[in-house]
C-alpha cells in the first residue's frame, strides 16, 4: 500500500510564493532592459550629433578664408543640419552645401543659404519688440561680418536687451554704416517697445513713443545732429503720457509772455506760439513748453489754448494756469473793467471739461500809460489804452485813410490817466508811421518810440530829425528807422519818362473841391513815382496842381485827431465882463422906433451878416492858382517823405494850373 501523499507545504503567512517571485522578476527585468537599450541608443545618437557638429563646424570655419569672418552658420539637431548665411559666390555656396550633404550620418539637410548680391536701396532696420530684445532685419554690409557688427552695436543696446540679427549680407551699403547703425540702435534706449529705426541708404527714419519727458528731450537733441553723411527722413516720435498735464501763460510787466507746462504735439506748439505772438503784440515770447500727452479726456486742446490767451490778454502782469482740469487766473488786470470781463469769461465761456478755479485780480493805476500802434504786412494793430471813446474814434478816423490797404485791428481799452498832449503826439507821429514799410509806434507815458523799416534812406534820416521837433512840450522821442540799403536798379534815361507815363496812366490824381488833403487812392501811385525817382537819378519830378470845377463848393475836411490836439493847446476864450443891453443898442440904431420893434430890428440886423463883395474874375483866378499850387506842394511833400531828395521833386512857380479833369500833373525833366 502506497504512502499517503502530503499536501504541498505553504509558505509562512505573508511570504510571496515561488511562482510570484518568478513572475515579479520577469516584470522588473523588462523595463531595465528597455532603459539600457534607450540609454545605449541616446549615447550613440549623442556621439553621432557631436561628430556631425564637429564636421559641420570645420566646414563652416573654412568659409572664412579671405572673408571678414566665416559666412556659413550651421545648427545641428540630432542628425539634422540647418545651414544659413550668404556665400560670396554661387559656386562657393554649391560646394559648401555639397560637402554638408556628404557628411556620413546626416539624415536631413535644410539649406537656407544664399549668395551675396548688390542691393539698392540698401535698407536696414532695427526694432524693439520687447523690453529685453532688439531685432535686426534687412541687409547688412557684406564687408562687415555679422559678429563684428553685433560687437559694434552691443554698447548701444538698451539696458538688459539682447540682439537678434536676421539681416542678410549684401553689397551696396553706404559709407560709415556701422556708426549710423549704432546711432539708430542707441535711439531705442529712449523709446518704448514697438519702436522702429530704419536706414534707407543714408536716410534715417524713426518711429515710436518716448519713454519719458527727459527721454523725449534727449531724442530731440540727438536727432538734431545725425551721423555725418546721413540725413533725417520721417521722424514720428510720440510724446510720453504724463499724469499731471498742465498749461500756463505768464505775462511779464514788459508785455512779454512765458509759456510753460505741456503741449501735445509740434503742430499744437506752432499754433500756440502763433497765438502767443499775437497776444504779445511784438513783445518777446519765451517758450518753455514740454511735449507730452495726457490732456484730460473731453477737453479740446485748441479751445483751451484760445481761452487761456483770452484771459492773458486782460492782464497787465500775472498768470493764467490750467492744471488738474481746473483753470485759474491771478495778477494785475489791465483795468477795473478787465476784472469783470475775466470773471464773466470764467463763468460763461470756459471750454467743455474745464472747471473754474480762482480769479484773484487787482486793478492798479495805469502807470505808465501805454498805447501801441503796430503796422504789419497787411494789418495795423492798435492796443493799449485811450482816455475815452471820442479819442478812440478820432484816432481810428486818422488811421483809416492813411492805412487804407491794411485792416485796422482795434484792441484798445478806455481808462483814465492819459498824459497831457497825447492827442497832439498822435497827430505828429501817425503820418511818419504811415510812410514806413513796416514798423511800430509805442507811447509810454510821455515817451514816444518809433521803430521800423523805410524803403528810402533819405526818409529814414528825415524822420529822425523832424518827429522829435513836432511833439508837444514835455514829450521825448526815440526814432530807430532802418532803411533798405539795396541799391536801386538804375533805368536807362530814355525809358524813365515812358515808365512814369505807364505808372500814372489811368490814375488821375484829383483832389476834392477846396481840399489839399491826399486821397487814399493817391498813395499807390505816388509810391510808384517815388520808386521810379530812385531808379532815374538823372531826372527831376515836376508837379503841377489842378483847379476845381466851376461853381464847385468846398467840402469840409475834418481831421479829428488834429482838432483834438488843437483843443489841448488852444486856450479857451475869456468870458465877457458885462452882458450887452439889446434895448440900448436897438434904440441907438432905430431912433424913434418903439422899444420892442427896435429890439426886433436889432436882432434881425445882427442875424444877417454883412454881405461879402463878389470877387472879381482876376481874384477868382488868383485863388484857384493858389489852391492848385498848394495841392502840388502837398504831392511834393509826400514824395520827399517817401525818400525823393529835396532837389529832385518840385512844384515850379509860374506854371499854369491844370483843369480838374486832368488832375495832378507829373512829369520827369532831365
XYZ file of C-alpha atoms in Angstrom:
670
model
C 0.000 0.000 0.000
C 1.405 3.346 -1.065
C 2.202 6.085 1.370
C -0.321 8.788 1.581
C 0.543 11.973 -0.335
C 1.148 15.021 1.768
C -0.203 18.403 0.745
C 2.376 20.884 -0.501
C 3.888 22.927 2.216
C 2.603 26.527 2.333
C 4.933 29.486 2.862
C 4.643 31.281 6.103
C 1.873 33.775 6.297
C 2.795 36.965 4.440
C 5.684 35.467 2.371
C 5.428 35.504 -1.508
C 5.107 32.279 -3.328
C 7.851 30.998 -5.622
C 5.771 31.471 -8.773
C 5.002 35.062 -7.783
C 8.658 35.738 -7.323
C 9.421 34.377 -10.752
C 6.760 36.486 -12.351
C 7.916 39.570 -10.458
C 11.484 39.135 -11.616
C 10.385 38.912 -15.190
C 8.310 42.052 -14.913
C 11.177 44.011 -13.366
C 13.677 42.883 -15.936
C 11.779 44.125 -18.954
C 11.970 47.893 -18.131
C 15.573 47.605 -17.141
C 16.420 46.126 -20.493
C 14.450 48.902 -22.233
C 16.223 51.577 -20.249
C 19.533 50.045 -21.099
C 18.608 49.977 -24.774
C 17.373 53.581 -24.777
C 20.437 54.774 -22.965
C 22.656 52.990 -25.431
C 20.720 54.488 -28.334
C 20.854 58.007 -26.861
C 24.524 57.687 -26.200
C 25.051 56.595 -29.758
C 22.925 59.468 -31.136
C 24.752 61.955 -28.959
C 28.023 60.708 -30.284
C 26.691 60.970 -33.841
C 25.418 64.530 -33.227
C 28.724 65.542 -31.723
C 30.554 64.105 -34.691
C 28.213 65.863 -37.148
C 28.677 69.150 -35.313
C 32.457 68.814 -35.394
C 32.493 68.098 -39.082
C 29.946 70.827 -39.913
C 31.836 73.395 -37.807
C 35.026 72.550 -39.634
C 33.305 73.153 -42.961
C 31.826 76.450 -41.677
C 35.183 77.645 -40.361
C 36.698 77.045 -43.764
C 34.333 79.581 -45.325
C 36.158 82.375 -43.519
C 39.189 82.260 -45.783
C 39.503 85.677 -47.424
C 36.363 86.975 -45.645
C 35.862 89.183 -42.574
C 34.607 86.067 -40.828
C 33.062 82.677 -41.829
C 29.897 83.272 -43.782
C 28.399 79.811 -43.136
C 26.390 79.092 -39.987
C 25.261 75.504 -39.207
C 22.959 74.295 -36.441
C 22.735 70.553 -35.558
C 19.637 68.875 -34.120
C 20.273 65.130 -33.726
C 21.164 64.013 -37.233
C 19.536 67.049 -38.912
C 21.539 70.042 -40.158
C 20.315 73.589 -40.940
C 22.678 75.781 -42.998
C 22.363 79.589 -43.327
C 24.476 82.509 -44.495
C 25.374 84.242 -47.750
C 28.239 82.981 -49.877
C 30.389 85.425 -51.827
C 29.843 83.387 -54.994
C 27.254 80.845 -56.154
C 29.960 78.249 -56.802
C 31.185 78.517 -53.187
C 27.641 78.094 -51.914
C 27.095 74.961 -54.013
C 30.406 73.445 -52.917
C 29.708 74.008 -49.224
C 26.165 72.650 -49.378
C 27.505 69.584 -51.188
C 30.103 68.949 -48.507
C 27.493 69.227 -45.750
C 25.190 66.793 -47.512
C 28.048 64.313 -47.903
C 28.733 64.054 -44.178
C 28.136 60.467 -43.072
C 25.129 60.033 -40.831
C 23.189 63.149 -41.904
C 19.507 62.385 -42.131
C 18.178 65.779 -43.369
C 19.854 68.991 -44.560
C 17.819 72.237 -44.582
C 19.510 74.744 -46.914
C 18.844 78.408 -46.077
C 21.996 79.781 -47.623
C 22.125 82.431 -50.300
C 24.547 84.420 -52.414
C 25.655 87.970 -51.609
C 24.001 90.423 -54.008
C 24.190 94.130 -54.789
C 21.043 95.791 -53.373
C 19.665 99.265 -53.940
C 18.338 100.900 -51.931
C 20.278 99.445 -49.019
C 17.677 99.049 -46.270
C 18.438 98.000 -42.704
C 16.027 98.243 -39.768
C 16.141 97.663 -36.049
C 13.048 97.100 -33.904
C 12.384 96.776 -30.192
C 9.535 94.215 -29.972
C 10.073 93.690 -26.239
C 11.847 95.434 -23.393
C 14.646 92.862 -23.375
C 15.005 92.174 -27.103
C 16.143 94.058 -30.197
C 15.729 92.539 -33.662
C 17.608 93.464 -36.814
C 16.261 92.848 -40.322
C 17.041 93.804 -43.885
C 20.541 93.956 -45.333
C 23.871 94.309 -43.579
C 27.180 95.148 -45.282
C 28.948 92.061 -46.683
C 32.285 93.633 -45.883
C 31.334 93.754 -42.191
C 30.794 90.378 -40.593
C 27.702 89.620 -38.526
C 29.780 89.102 -35.388
C 31.765 92.288 -35.919
C 28.580 94.332 -36.453
C 26.979 92.778 -33.351
C 30.010 93.783 -31.267
C 29.745 97.310 -32.652
C 26.038 97.525 -31.744
C 26.249 95.901 -28.318
C 27.215 99.100 -26.349
C 24.275 100.948 -27.942
C 21.626 98.391 -26.943
C 19.001 99.290 -24.356
C 19.851 98.042 -20.883
C 19.497 94.240 -20.411
C 18.404 93.793 -24.053
C 19.764 91.072 -26.367
C 20.320 91.346 -30.117
C 18.691 89.031 -32.659
C 20.239 89.608 -36.092
C 18.113 88.376 -39.016
C 19.755 90.609 -41.611
C 21.322 89.164 -44.760
C 24.731 90.166 -46.082
C 24.603 92.348 -49.183
C 26.727 94.764 -51.149
C 25.887 98.427 -51.637
C 25.960 99.674 -48.044
C 26.583 103.421 -47.578
C 29.783 104.702 -46.092
C 30.272 104.508 -42.294
C 27.289 102.178 -41.983
C 28.288 100.699 -38.567
C 28.367 104.186 -36.996
C 24.933 105.047 -38.398
C 23.525 101.671 -37.298
C 24.845 102.176 -33.757
C 23.301 105.669 -33.698
C 19.927 104.190 -34.696
C 20.112 101.420 -32.075
C 21.059 103.909 -29.363
C 17.897 105.934 -30.046
C 15.810 102.911 -28.990
C 17.011 103.448 -25.411
C 14.692 106.474 -25.177
C 11.700 104.745 -26.814
C 9.182 102.212 -25.540
C 8.505 98.781 -27.062
C 7.364 98.768 -30.662
C 9.851 101.458 -31.732
C 11.499 101.061 -35.153
C 14.508 102.793 -36.706
C 15.320 102.350 -40.397
C 18.317 103.225 -42.543
C 17.396 103.598 -46.195
C 20.770 104.248 -47.794
C 21.812 107.454 -45.978
C 18.353 108.471 -44.696
C 17.424 107.660 -41.100
C 13.747 107.369 -40.151
C 12.478 106.611 -36.674
C 9.080 105.884 -35.176
C 7.962 105.221 -31.595
C 6.825 106.649 -28.278
C 9.204 108.432 -25.929
C 9.721 106.690 -22.611
C 9.661 109.938 -20.578
C 9.882 113.725 -20.820
C 13.647 113.560 -20.327
C 13.897 110.860 -22.998
C 11.856 112.958 -25.421
C 14.152 115.941 -24.919
C 17.193 113.684 -25.304
C 15.829 112.345 -28.593
C 15.231 115.830 -29.977
C 18.761 116.840 -29.022
C 20.351 113.705 -30.506
C 18.392 113.822 -33.755
C 19.420 117.429 -34.285
C 22.894 116.130 -35.228
C 22.612 112.834 -37.159
C 25.793 110.950 -38.142
C 27.961 112.722 -40.675
C 26.817 111.998 -44.209
C 23.321 110.939 -43.104
C 20.067 112.895 -43.029
C 16.753 112.516 -41.235
C 13.734 111.154 -43.035
C 10.377 110.531 -41.388
C 10.531 111.138 -37.640
C 7.328 110.164 -35.828
C 8.072 110.263 -32.124
C 5.019 110.422 -29.906
C 5.433 112.422 -26.673
C 5.065 110.482 -23.424
C 1.853 110.414 -21.396
C 2.013 112.393 -18.140
C -0.400 112.188 -15.232
C -0.187 115.910 -14.348
C -0.874 117.556 -17.714
C -0.803 121.352 -17.307
C -0.558 124.514 -19.408
C 0.070 128.097 -18.380
C 0.835 131.597 -19.678
C 2.651 134.226 -17.618
C 2.573 137.882 -18.666
C 5.502 139.997 -17.541
C 5.384 143.778 -16.901
C 7.125 144.490 -20.221
C 4.322 142.699 -22.110
C 6.358 139.584 -22.907
C 4.862 136.128 -22.386
C 6.242 132.926 -20.889
C 4.672 129.628 -21.976
C 5.048 126.710 -19.584
C 3.603 123.270 -18.980
C 2.853 120.669 -21.645
C 1.927 120.615 -25.321
C 0.601 117.526 -27.088
C 2.383 117.847 -30.452
C 4.645 120.011 -32.567
C 1.615 121.113 -34.576
C -0.101 122.281 -31.393
C 3.100 124.052 -30.347
C 3.164 126.043 -33.601
C -0.470 127.094 -33.145
C 0.175 128.125 -29.539
C 3.267 130.122 -30.496
C 1.321 131.936 -33.223
C -1.432 132.827 -30.743
C 1.187 133.915 -28.209
C 2.909 136.184 -30.731
C -0.415 137.850 -31.470
C -1.188 138.284 -27.766
C 2.299 139.645 -27.046
C 1.851 142.356 -29.732
C 5.505 142.459 -30.665
C 6.938 141.635 -27.235
C 9.062 138.533 -26.678
C 7.606 135.024 -26.288
C 9.574 132.618 -24.070
C 8.598 129.051 -24.970
C 9.259 126.653 -22.083
C 6.685 124.022 -23.034
C 7.436 120.297 -22.848
C 5.929 117.866 -25.344
C 3.636 115.456 -23.503
C 0.249 113.777 -23.789
C -2.305 113.397 -21.070
C -4.815 116.190 -21.632
C -7.959 115.182 -19.692
C -10.483 113.352 -21.818
C -13.167 115.609 -23.263
C -11.004 118.788 -23.232
C -10.284 120.367 -26.621
C -6.647 121.481 -26.559
C -7.082 124.210 -29.186
C -10.145 125.651 -27.416
C -8.272 125.553 -24.101
C -5.321 127.484 -25.561
C -7.607 130.151 -27.065
C -9.362 130.603 -23.728
C -6.081 130.893 -21.826
C -4.778 133.584 -24.199
C -8.077 135.456 -23.996
C -7.658 135.655 -20.224
C -3.972 136.537 -20.538
C -4.971 139.436 -22.800
C -6.746 141.016 -19.810
C -3.573 141.041 -17.709
C -1.001 143.750 -17.291
C 1.030 141.294 -15.228
C 0.090 137.856 -13.914
C -0.549 134.236 -14.818
C -3.273 132.019 -16.281
C -2.849 128.346 -15.401
C -4.582 125.052 -16.281
C -3.865 122.060 -14.045
C -5.959 119.099 -12.978
C -8.733 120.174 -15.389
C -9.065 123.473 -13.429
C -8.202 126.920 -14.803
C -7.239 129.901 -12.628
C -6.089 133.475 -13.205
C -4.218 135.847 -10.909
C -2.271 139.088 -11.099
C -2.764 142.730 -12.046
C -5.524 143.321 -14.618
C -5.347 145.922 -17.376
C -8.058 147.960 -15.661
C -11.139 147.585 -13.492
C -13.292 146.580 -16.448
C -10.858 143.753 -17.251
C -11.589 142.124 -13.879
C -15.298 141.965 -14.675
C -14.509 140.581 -18.136
C -12.297 137.846 -16.683
C -14.961 136.861 -14.180
C -17.560 136.746 -16.954
C -15.341 134.564 -19.131
C -14.737 132.150 -16.257
C -18.473 131.866 -15.647
C -19.771 131.624 -19.186
C -17.053 130.868 -21.742
C -14.955 128.030 -20.307
C -14.225 125.154 -22.719
C -16.041 121.867 -22.133
C -14.477 119.716 -19.452
C -12.710 122.634 -17.743
C -13.623 123.694 -14.203
C -13.353 127.244 -12.850
C -10.657 127.935 -10.310
C -9.966 131.173 -8.512
C -9.934 134.648 -10.038
C -7.512 136.744 -7.984
C -7.118 140.015 -9.905
C -6.431 143.579 -8.853
C -6.610 146.791 -10.905
C -3.804 149.203 -10.137
C -3.434 152.675 -11.659
C -2.093 152.508 -15.205
C 1.443 153.756 -14.778
C 2.929 154.204 -17.251
C 0.101 154.817 -19.704
C 0.851 152.744 -22.825
C -0.519 152.926 -26.358
C 0.928 150.904 -29.218
C 0.268 151.047 -32.994
C 1.908 148.248 -34.937
C 1.978 148.108 -38.746
C 2.349 144.632 -40.203
C 2.264 143.281 -43.736
C -1.499 143.527 -44.153
C -2.881 144.913 -40.890
C -2.443 147.674 -38.328
C -2.970 146.671 -34.697
C -3.796 149.301 -32.088
C -3.530 148.232 -28.446
C -3.132 149.760 -25.018
C -5.300 152.497 -23.517
C -7.093 155.645 -24.623
C -8.859 158.117 -22.314
C -12.359 157.968 -23.849
C -14.476 156.855 -26.807
C -14.063 160.179 -28.594
C -10.277 159.762 -28.566
C -10.638 156.229 -29.931
C -12.906 157.364 -32.778
C -10.599 160.284 -33.575
C -7.547 158.003 -33.770
C -9.311 155.475 -35.999
C -10.537 158.289 -38.245
C -6.926 159.358 -38.715
C -5.606 155.835 -39.291
C -8.177 154.614 -41.817
C -7.310 156.914 -44.753
C -3.574 156.547 -44.175
C -3.633 152.749 -43.979
C -6.455 152.136 -46.440
C -4.816 148.979 -47.819
C -4.473 147.362 -44.386
C -7.153 146.238 -41.972
C -7.308 148.105 -38.664
C -7.462 145.830 -35.604
C -8.568 147.945 -32.640
C -7.738 146.329 -29.282
C -7.604 149.500 -27.223
C -9.249 149.854 -23.832
C -10.541 153.000 -22.164
C -9.012 154.164 -18.928
C -8.125 157.395 -17.178
C -4.551 158.517 -16.659
C -3.587 159.581 -20.182
C -0.658 162.033 -20.278
C -1.275 165.622 -21.347
C -0.654 166.122 -25.048
C -1.492 162.531 -26.078
C -3.686 163.601 -28.999
C -1.078 166.084 -30.237
C 1.645 163.408 -30.052
C -0.516 161.035 -32.065
C -1.204 163.733 -34.644
C 2.546 164.197 -35.079
C 3.502 160.508 -35.203
C 0.785 158.690 -37.181
C 1.840 160.221 -40.511
C 5.529 159.197 -40.129
C 4.416 155.653 -39.255
C 2.329 155.512 -42.444
C 5.430 156.225 -44.565
C 7.260 153.122 -43.270
C 7.197 149.726 -44.961
C 6.622 148.232 -41.515
C 7.055 149.473 -38.005
C 5.685 150.235 -34.576
C 4.718 153.372 -32.704
C 4.824 152.986 -28.915
C 3.799 155.662 -26.418
C 4.816 155.030 -22.814
C 3.835 157.934 -20.615
C 5.296 160.954 -22.416
C 7.995 158.917 -24.180
C 7.338 158.129 -27.836
C 9.276 155.481 -29.735
C 9.047 154.922 -33.499
C 10.773 151.871 -34.957
C 10.551 150.212 -38.331
C 11.915 149.970 -41.836
C 11.838 152.611 -44.532
C 12.279 151.872 -48.200
C 14.273 155.065 -48.564
C 17.369 156.118 -46.554
C 16.558 159.793 -47.017
C 13.127 159.350 -45.452
C 14.588 157.444 -42.505
C 17.075 160.222 -41.796
C 14.414 162.923 -42.109
C 12.075 161.262 -39.598
C 14.837 161.168 -37.027
C 15.152 164.957 -37.298
C 11.573 166.117 -37.688
C 9.500 163.895 -35.382
C 11.078 164.981 -32.055
C 10.536 168.617 -33.065
C 6.839 168.042 -33.814
C 5.935 166.638 -30.377
C 4.244 168.763 -27.708
C 6.267 170.287 -24.905
C 7.441 167.812 -22.261
C 7.484 164.851 -24.669
C 10.558 162.969 -25.883
C 11.010 160.799 -28.973
C 13.293 157.944 -29.954
C 13.368 157.174 -33.668
C 15.044 153.981 -34.840
C 14.401 153.514 -38.540
C 16.337 151.021 -40.626
C 16.492 151.655 -44.345
C 16.602 149.348 -47.297
C 20.207 149.729 -48.357
C 19.769 147.697 -51.520
C 20.943 149.793 -54.453
C 18.141 150.905 -56.704
C 18.080 149.369 -60.165
C 19.017 152.229 -62.463
C 16.867 152.590 -65.567
C 18.006 153.893 -68.922
C 17.366 157.651 -69.201
C 15.181 157.227 -72.269
C 12.979 154.657 -70.509
C 12.302 156.731 -67.373
C 9.740 159.008 -68.989
C 7.922 156.059 -70.542
C 7.813 154.229 -67.197
C 6.415 157.313 -65.482
C 3.635 157.501 -68.074
C 2.878 153.799 -67.576
C 2.672 154.091 -63.798
C 0.366 157.110 -63.843
C -1.817 156.081 -66.785
C -5.452 155.623 -65.826
C -4.904 157.097 -62.331
C -5.815 160.803 -62.415
C -4.991 162.319 -59.051
C -7.937 164.624 -58.332
C -8.352 166.465 -55.045
C -11.777 167.053 -53.508
C -13.137 170.563 -54.162
C -11.395 173.109 -51.988
C -9.111 170.434 -50.437
C -5.362 169.873 -50.340
C -5.589 166.532 -48.476
C -4.235 163.495 -50.320
C -6.923 160.911 -51.051
C -6.224 157.245 -50.187
C -6.054 156.259 -53.867
C -3.108 158.650 -54.340
C -0.674 156.590 -52.248
C -0.019 153.590 -54.539
C 0.591 155.933 -57.493
C 2.875 158.259 -55.545
C 4.784 155.322 -54.038
C 5.446 154.042 -57.554
C 6.576 157.511 -58.645
C 8.957 157.717 -55.675
C 10.456 154.340 -56.554
C 10.870 155.477 -60.152
C 12.652 158.626 -58.998
C 15.220 156.449 -57.224
C 15.733 154.404 -60.385
C 16.192 157.562 -62.503
C 18.747 159.641 -60.566
C 19.313 161.980 -63.504
C 15.750 163.279 -63.609
C 13.563 165.613 -61.557
C 9.867 165.063 -60.824
C 7.843 168.226 -61.534
C 4.341 168.529 -60.099
C 1.544 170.795 -61.284
C -1.711 171.276 -59.354
C -5.204 171.411 -60.745
C -8.211 173.739 -60.425
C -11.695 172.926 -59.130
C -14.718 172.614 -61.396
C -16.541 175.882 -61.975
C -19.071 176.569 -59.223
C -17.888 173.641 -57.039
C -18.381 174.144 -53.305
C -15.523 173.193 -50.997
C -16.045 170.014 -48.947
C -15.416 170.015 -45.212
C -12.078 168.349 -44.498
C -12.010 167.427 -40.844
C -9.042 165.892 -39.021
C -10.412 164.650 -35.668
C -7.050 163.953 -34.056
C -5.628 167.287 -35.163
C -8.754 169.025 -33.940
C -8.415 167.286 -30.580
C -4.763 168.296 -30.441
C -5.736 171.864 -31.170
C -8.227 171.770 -28.297
C -5.442 170.680 -25.948
C -3.237 173.647 -26.918
C -5.777 176.409 -27.679
C -6.784 178.490 -24.638
C -10.483 178.925 -24.031
C -11.829 182.495 -24.714
C -12.371 184.665 -21.655
C -15.927 185.438 -20.635
C -17.339 188.937 -21.372
C -17.182 191.284 -18.431
C -20.781 192.566 -18.919
C -23.798 191.354 -20.817
C -24.870 193.519 -23.789
C -28.031 195.608 -23.473
C -30.109 194.798 -26.558
C -32.623 197.546 -25.780
C -29.961 200.242 -25.624
C -28.330 199.037 -28.830
C -31.702 198.836 -30.572
C -32.631 202.394 -29.608
C -29.390 203.776 -30.865
C -29.955 202.115 -34.260
C -33.723 202.539 -34.580
C -34.064 206.203 -33.491
C -37.696 206.805 -32.536
C -38.849 203.266 -33.070
C -40.802 201.547 -30.343
C -38.585 199.668 -27.923
C -39.935 196.197 -28.877
C -39.824 196.894 -32.586
C -36.404 198.402 -32.252
C -35.209 195.266 -30.481
C -36.631 193.079 -33.271
C -34.922 195.185 -35.886
C -31.688 194.960 -33.960
C -31.955 191.167 -33.736
C -32.591 190.918 -37.477
C -29.657 193.155 -38.244
C -27.386 191.063 -36.000
C -28.595 187.768 -37.550
C -27.768 188.923 -41.073
C -24.018 189.207 -41.652
C -22.692 191.920 -43.844
C -22.761 190.673 -47.444
C -19.297 189.995 -48.853
C -18.496 191.730 -52.083
C -18.244 189.349 -55.014
C -14.697 188.561 -56.122
C -13.593 189.726 -59.490
C -12.562 187.330 -62.230
C -8.919 188.121 -61.524
C -9.336 187.389 -57.804
C -11.056 184.067 -58.514
C -8.260 183.089 -60.880
C -5.645 184.008 -58.294
C -7.458 181.985 -55.594
C -7.672 178.979 -57.914
C -3.990 179.220 -58.769
C -3.078 179.363 -55.082
C -5.143 176.243 -54.355
C -3.600 174.414 -57.305
C -0.088 175.255 -56.117
C -0.929 174.153 -52.572
C -2.042 170.833 -53.998
C 1.180 170.455 -55.966
C 3.196 171.211 -52.836
C 1.217 168.563 -50.893
C 2.241 165.983 -53.513
C 5.867 167.145 -53.421
C 5.847 166.872 -49.635
C 4.656 163.257 -49.835
C 7.310 162.352 -52.418
C 10.016 163.835 -50.232
C 8.722 161.899 -47.221
C 8.871 158.784 -49.395
C 12.575 159.317 -49.953
C 12.862 161.504 -53.051
C 15.698 164.027 -52.434
C 14.626 167.641 -51.948
C 16.183 168.861 -55.172
C 14.560 166.145 -57.284
C 10.875 166.839 -56.575
C 9.480 170.328 -57.049
C 6.404 172.378 -57.925
C 7.838 175.075 -60.242
C 6.368 178.546 -59.914
C 4.780 180.272 -62.864
C 3.259 177.125 -64.372
C -0.415 177.358 -65.270
C -2.732 175.087 -63.242
C -4.324 172.142 -64.967
C -8.049 171.561 -65.276
C -9.928 169.448 -62.789
C -10.408 166.768 -65.456
C -6.657 166.397 -65.895
C -5.919 166.135 -62.193
C -2.371 166.486 -60.821
C 0.340 166.631 -63.478
C 3.548 164.619 -63.034
C 6.467 164.905 -65.428
C 10.119 163.883 -65.460
C 12.648 166.523 -66.505
C 16.329 165.911 -67.078
